[in-house]
Short mmCIF file of C-alpha atoms in Angstrom, two decimals:
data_model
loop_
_atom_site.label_atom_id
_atom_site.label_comp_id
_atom_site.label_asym_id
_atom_site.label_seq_id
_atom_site.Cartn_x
_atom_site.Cartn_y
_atom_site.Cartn_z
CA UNK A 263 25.60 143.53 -115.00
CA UNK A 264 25.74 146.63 -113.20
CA UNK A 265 23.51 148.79 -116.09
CA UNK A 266 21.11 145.71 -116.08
CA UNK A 267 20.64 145.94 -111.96
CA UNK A 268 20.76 150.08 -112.17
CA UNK A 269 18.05 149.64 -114.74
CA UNK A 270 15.92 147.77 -113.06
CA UNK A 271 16.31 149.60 -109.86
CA UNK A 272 14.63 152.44 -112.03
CA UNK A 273 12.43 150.10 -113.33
CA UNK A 274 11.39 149.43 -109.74
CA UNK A 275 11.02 152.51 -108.37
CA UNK A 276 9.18 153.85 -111.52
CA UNK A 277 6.55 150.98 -110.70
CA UNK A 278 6.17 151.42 -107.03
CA UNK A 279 5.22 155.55 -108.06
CA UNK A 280 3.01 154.50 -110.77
CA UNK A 281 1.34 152.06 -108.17
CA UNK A 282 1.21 154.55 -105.44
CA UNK A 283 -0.31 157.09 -108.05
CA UNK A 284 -2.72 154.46 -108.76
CA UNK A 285 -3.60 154.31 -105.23
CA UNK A 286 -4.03 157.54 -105.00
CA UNK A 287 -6.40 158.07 -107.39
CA UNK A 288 -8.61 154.37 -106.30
CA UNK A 289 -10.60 156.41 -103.86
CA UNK A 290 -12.34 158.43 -106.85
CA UNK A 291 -12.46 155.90 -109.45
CA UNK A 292 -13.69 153.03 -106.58
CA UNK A 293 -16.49 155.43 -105.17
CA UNK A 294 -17.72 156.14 -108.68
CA UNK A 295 -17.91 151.97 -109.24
CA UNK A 296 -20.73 149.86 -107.85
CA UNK A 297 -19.19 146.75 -106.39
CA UNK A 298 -15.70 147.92 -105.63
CA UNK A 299 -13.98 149.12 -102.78
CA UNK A 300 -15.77 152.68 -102.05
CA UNK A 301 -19.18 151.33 -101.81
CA UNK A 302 -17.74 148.57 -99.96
CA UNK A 303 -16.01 150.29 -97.17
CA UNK A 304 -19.03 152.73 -96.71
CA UNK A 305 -21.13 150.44 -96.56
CA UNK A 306 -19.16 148.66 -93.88
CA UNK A 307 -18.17 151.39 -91.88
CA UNK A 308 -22.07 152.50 -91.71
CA UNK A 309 -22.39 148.99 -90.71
CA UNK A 310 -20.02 148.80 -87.68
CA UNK A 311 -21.66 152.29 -86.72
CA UNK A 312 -25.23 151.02 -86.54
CA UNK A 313 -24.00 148.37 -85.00
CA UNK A 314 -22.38 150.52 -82.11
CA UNK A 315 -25.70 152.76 -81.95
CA UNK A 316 -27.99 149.78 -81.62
CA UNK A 317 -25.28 147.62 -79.62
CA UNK A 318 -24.32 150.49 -77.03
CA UNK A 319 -26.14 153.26 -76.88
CA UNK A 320 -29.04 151.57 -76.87
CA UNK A 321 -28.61 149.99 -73.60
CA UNK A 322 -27.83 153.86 -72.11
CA UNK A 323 -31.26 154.38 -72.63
CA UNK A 324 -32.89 151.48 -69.94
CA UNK A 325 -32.93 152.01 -66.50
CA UNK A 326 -28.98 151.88 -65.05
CA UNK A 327 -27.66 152.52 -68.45
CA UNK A 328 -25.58 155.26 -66.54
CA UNK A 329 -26.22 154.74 -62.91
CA UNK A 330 -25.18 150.97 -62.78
CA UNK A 331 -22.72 151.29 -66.00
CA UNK A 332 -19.31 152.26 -64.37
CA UNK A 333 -17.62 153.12 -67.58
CA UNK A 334 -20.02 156.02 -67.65
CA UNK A 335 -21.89 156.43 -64.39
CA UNK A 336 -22.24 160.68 -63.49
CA UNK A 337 -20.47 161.45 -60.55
CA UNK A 338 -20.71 164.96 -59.00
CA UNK A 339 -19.17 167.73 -60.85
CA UNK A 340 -15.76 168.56 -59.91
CA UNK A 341 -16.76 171.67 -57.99
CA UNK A 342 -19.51 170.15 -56.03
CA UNK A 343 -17.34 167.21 -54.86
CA UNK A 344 -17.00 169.12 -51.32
CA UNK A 345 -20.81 169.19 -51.38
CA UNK A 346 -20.61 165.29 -51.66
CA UNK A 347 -18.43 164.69 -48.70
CA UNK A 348 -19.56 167.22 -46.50
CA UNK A 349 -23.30 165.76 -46.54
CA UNK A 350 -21.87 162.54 -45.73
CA UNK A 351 -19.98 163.40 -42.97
CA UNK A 352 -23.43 165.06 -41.64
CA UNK A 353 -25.00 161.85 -42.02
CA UNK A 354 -26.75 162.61 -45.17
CA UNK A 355 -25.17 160.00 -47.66
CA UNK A 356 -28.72 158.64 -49.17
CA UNK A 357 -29.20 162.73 -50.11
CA UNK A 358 -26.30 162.53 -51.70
CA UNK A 359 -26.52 158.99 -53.25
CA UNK A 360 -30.12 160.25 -54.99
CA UNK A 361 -28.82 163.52 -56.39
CA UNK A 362 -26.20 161.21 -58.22
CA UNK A 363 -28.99 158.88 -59.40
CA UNK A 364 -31.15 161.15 -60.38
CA UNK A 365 -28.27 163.00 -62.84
CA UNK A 366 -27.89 159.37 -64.31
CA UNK A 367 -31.79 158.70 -64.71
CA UNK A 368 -32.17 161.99 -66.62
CA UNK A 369 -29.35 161.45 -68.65
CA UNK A 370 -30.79 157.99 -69.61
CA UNK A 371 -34.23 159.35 -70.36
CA UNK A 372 -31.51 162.45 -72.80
CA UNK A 373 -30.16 159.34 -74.75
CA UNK A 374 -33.38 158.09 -76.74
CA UNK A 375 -33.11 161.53 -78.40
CA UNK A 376 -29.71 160.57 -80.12
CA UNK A 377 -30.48 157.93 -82.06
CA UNK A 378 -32.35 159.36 -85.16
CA UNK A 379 -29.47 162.56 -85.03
CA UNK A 380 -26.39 159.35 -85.08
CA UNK A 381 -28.69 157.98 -88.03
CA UNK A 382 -28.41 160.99 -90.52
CA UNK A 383 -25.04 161.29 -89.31
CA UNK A 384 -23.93 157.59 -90.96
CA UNK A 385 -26.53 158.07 -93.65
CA UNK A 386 -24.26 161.14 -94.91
CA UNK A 387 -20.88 159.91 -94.55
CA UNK A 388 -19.01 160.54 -97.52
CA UNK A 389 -16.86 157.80 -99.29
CA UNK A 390 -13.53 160.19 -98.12
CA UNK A 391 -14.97 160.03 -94.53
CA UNK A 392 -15.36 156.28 -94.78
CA UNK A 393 -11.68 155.90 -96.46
CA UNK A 394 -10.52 158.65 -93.39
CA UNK A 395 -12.65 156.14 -90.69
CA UNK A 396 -11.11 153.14 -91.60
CA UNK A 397 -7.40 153.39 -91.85
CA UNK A 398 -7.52 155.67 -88.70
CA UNK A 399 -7.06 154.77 -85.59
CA UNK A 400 -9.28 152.56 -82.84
CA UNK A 401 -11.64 155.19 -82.45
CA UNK A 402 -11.63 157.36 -86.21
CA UNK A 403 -15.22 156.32 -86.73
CA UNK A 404 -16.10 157.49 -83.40
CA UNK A 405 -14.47 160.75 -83.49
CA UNK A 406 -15.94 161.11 -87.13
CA UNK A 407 -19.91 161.05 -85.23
CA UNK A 408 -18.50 163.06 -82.25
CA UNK A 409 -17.87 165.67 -84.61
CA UNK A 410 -21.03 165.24 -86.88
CA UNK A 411 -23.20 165.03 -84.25
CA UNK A 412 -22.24 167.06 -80.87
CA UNK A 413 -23.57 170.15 -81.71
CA UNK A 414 -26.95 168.83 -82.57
CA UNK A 415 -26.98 165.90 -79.90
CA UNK A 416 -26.72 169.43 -77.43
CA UNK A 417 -28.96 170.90 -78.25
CA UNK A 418 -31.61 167.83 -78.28
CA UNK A 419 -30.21 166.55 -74.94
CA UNK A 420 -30.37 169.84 -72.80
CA UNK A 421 -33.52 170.29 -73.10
CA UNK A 422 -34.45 166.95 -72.22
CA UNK A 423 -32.48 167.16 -69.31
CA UNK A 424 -34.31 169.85 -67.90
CA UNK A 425 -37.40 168.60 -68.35
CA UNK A 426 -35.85 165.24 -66.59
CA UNK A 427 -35.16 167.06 -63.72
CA UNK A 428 -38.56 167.62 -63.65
CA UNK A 429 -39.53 164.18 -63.91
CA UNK A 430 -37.45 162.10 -61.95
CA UNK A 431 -37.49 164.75 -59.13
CA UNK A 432 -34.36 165.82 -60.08
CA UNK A 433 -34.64 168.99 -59.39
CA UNK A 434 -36.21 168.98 -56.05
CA UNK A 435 -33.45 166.59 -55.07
CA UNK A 436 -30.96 168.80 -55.96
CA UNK A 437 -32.38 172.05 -54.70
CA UNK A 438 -32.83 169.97 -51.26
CA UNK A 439 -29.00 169.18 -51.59
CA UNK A 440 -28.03 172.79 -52.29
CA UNK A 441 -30.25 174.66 -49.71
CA UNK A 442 -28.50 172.03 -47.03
CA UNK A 443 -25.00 172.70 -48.15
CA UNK A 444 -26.07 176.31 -48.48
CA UNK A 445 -26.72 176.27 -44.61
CA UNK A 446 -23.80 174.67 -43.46
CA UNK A 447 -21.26 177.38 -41.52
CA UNK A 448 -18.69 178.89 -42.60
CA UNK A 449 -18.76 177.03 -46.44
CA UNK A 450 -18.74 178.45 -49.82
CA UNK A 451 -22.11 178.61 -51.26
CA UNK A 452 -22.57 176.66 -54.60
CA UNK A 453 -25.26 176.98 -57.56
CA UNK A 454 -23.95 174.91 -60.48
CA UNK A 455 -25.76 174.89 -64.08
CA UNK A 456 -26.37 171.16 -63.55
CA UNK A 457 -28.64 170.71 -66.54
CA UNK A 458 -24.93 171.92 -68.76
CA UNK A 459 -22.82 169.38 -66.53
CA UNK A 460 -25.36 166.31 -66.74
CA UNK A 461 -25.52 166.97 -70.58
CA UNK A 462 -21.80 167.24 -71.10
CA UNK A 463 -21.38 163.59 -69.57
CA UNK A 464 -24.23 162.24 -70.98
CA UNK A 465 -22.84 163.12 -74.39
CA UNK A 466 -19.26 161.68 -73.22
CA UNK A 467 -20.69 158.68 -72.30
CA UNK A 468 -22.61 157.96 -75.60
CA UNK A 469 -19.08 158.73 -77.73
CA UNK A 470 -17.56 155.73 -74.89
CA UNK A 471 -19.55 153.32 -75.35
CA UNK A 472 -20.01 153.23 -79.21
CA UNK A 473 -15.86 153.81 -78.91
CA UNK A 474 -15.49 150.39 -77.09
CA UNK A 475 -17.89 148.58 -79.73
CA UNK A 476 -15.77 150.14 -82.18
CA UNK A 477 -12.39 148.77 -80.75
CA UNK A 478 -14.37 145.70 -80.40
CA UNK A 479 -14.96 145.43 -84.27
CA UNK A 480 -11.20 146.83 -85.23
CA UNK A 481 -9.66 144.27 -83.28
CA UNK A 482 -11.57 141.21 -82.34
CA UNK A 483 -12.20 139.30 -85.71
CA UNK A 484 -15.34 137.36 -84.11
CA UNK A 485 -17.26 140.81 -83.35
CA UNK A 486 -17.73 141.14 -87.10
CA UNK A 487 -20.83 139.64 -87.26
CA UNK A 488 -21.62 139.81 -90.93
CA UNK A 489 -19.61 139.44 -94.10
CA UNK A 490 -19.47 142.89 -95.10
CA UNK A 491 -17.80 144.05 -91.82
CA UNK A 492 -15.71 140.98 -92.19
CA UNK A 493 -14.18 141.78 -95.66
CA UNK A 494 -14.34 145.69 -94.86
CA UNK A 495 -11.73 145.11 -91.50
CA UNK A 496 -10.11 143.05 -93.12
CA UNK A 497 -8.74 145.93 -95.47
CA UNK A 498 -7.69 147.74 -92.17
CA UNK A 499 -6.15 144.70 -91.16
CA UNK A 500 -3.65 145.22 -93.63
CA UNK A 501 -3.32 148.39 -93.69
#
């Protein structure tokens, strides 16, 4: 009795490494096969991303996206938070209020620019990416566009920005804001690269928001809309 259970103790253990090899090698042999799993989970991970693009970052782009979106509204940069509550305690709080509006409305007029870089980004995601993406964690496929796409989404947003300033008066606000701090006795004087700062956390907020439609997919079974994203989570389900 004892040979026969030692035996197929081997017997087991040979099997679960054969399986695991097996495993192992699925990701090649599946991404090579029409039908199977590695077409399947690209598929559905470029899914849930379009679906985050055109479910979230979408809406940064309307008027308020930022400004009236708490989760991502610009505040003043760190270093200019003095600036903030000095002018209000000189009876300048609508100065203040605008300069933060006016960050938000150019980073909202930034955000149209992303959406044709987030595209190539999902169009090129490899079936090791996709494999990576979905037995990661809440935010893998997020992370995976953060760092396909910040470089580029830089260098398209910054220059928007400026030219935002421009256009949503921006930069006369802030110039205003600075000159009257500037005056003030006895205080530090400040000239921050604002167009840097306001395209920073424009980018953070894009990566937020398509993070929280990507929780939404990962764990809430009725945010997966179609069958493919269905039978694709469901694989991370069980993961």
């Amino acid at each position: 009795m004892k040979k026969i259970l030692i035996l197929a103790l081997v017997f087991s253990l040979s099997s679960c490494a054969q399986v695991q090899q097996t495993l192992n090698q699925l990701p090649q042999l599946s991404s090579q096969l029409p039908g199977i799993g590695g077409v399947d989970i690209a598929s559905g991970l470029k899914e849930a991303l379009n679906k985050g693009i055109t479910q979230q970052v979408s809406k940064l782009t309307a008027v308020d996206g930022f400004y009236k979106n708490e989760a991502v509204k610009i505040l003043m940069p760190a270093e200019l938070q003095k600036v903030d509550a000095t002018l209000r305690k000189i009876g300048l709080s609508s100065l203040a209020d605008e300069g933060i509006k006016v960050l938000n409305r150019a980073a909202e007029d930034a955000v149209k620019e992303a959406t044709p870089i987030f595209v190539s980004a999902v169009k090129n995601m490899s079936f090791t990416d996709a494999k990576n993406i979905l037995l990661g964690n809440d935010s893998a496929a997020t992370s995976y566009l953060q760092n396909s796409t910040t470089t580029a989404l830089y260098g398209k947003f910054n220059p928007v920005i400026k030219s935002s300033f421009a256009k949503v008066g921006a930069d006369v606000v802030w110039t205003n804001i600075i000159n009257k701090y500037n005056t003030i006795p006895l205080v530090k004087k400040v000239n921050p690269d604002l167009t840097d700062y306001t395209t920073n956390q424009a980018l953070a907020g894009v990566f937020k928001m398509i993070a929280v439609e990507e929780k939404d997919i990962r764990t809430n079974i009725s945010a997966r809309t179609t069958p493919l994203l269905k039978s694709v989570f469901a694989m991370q389900d069980g993961k």
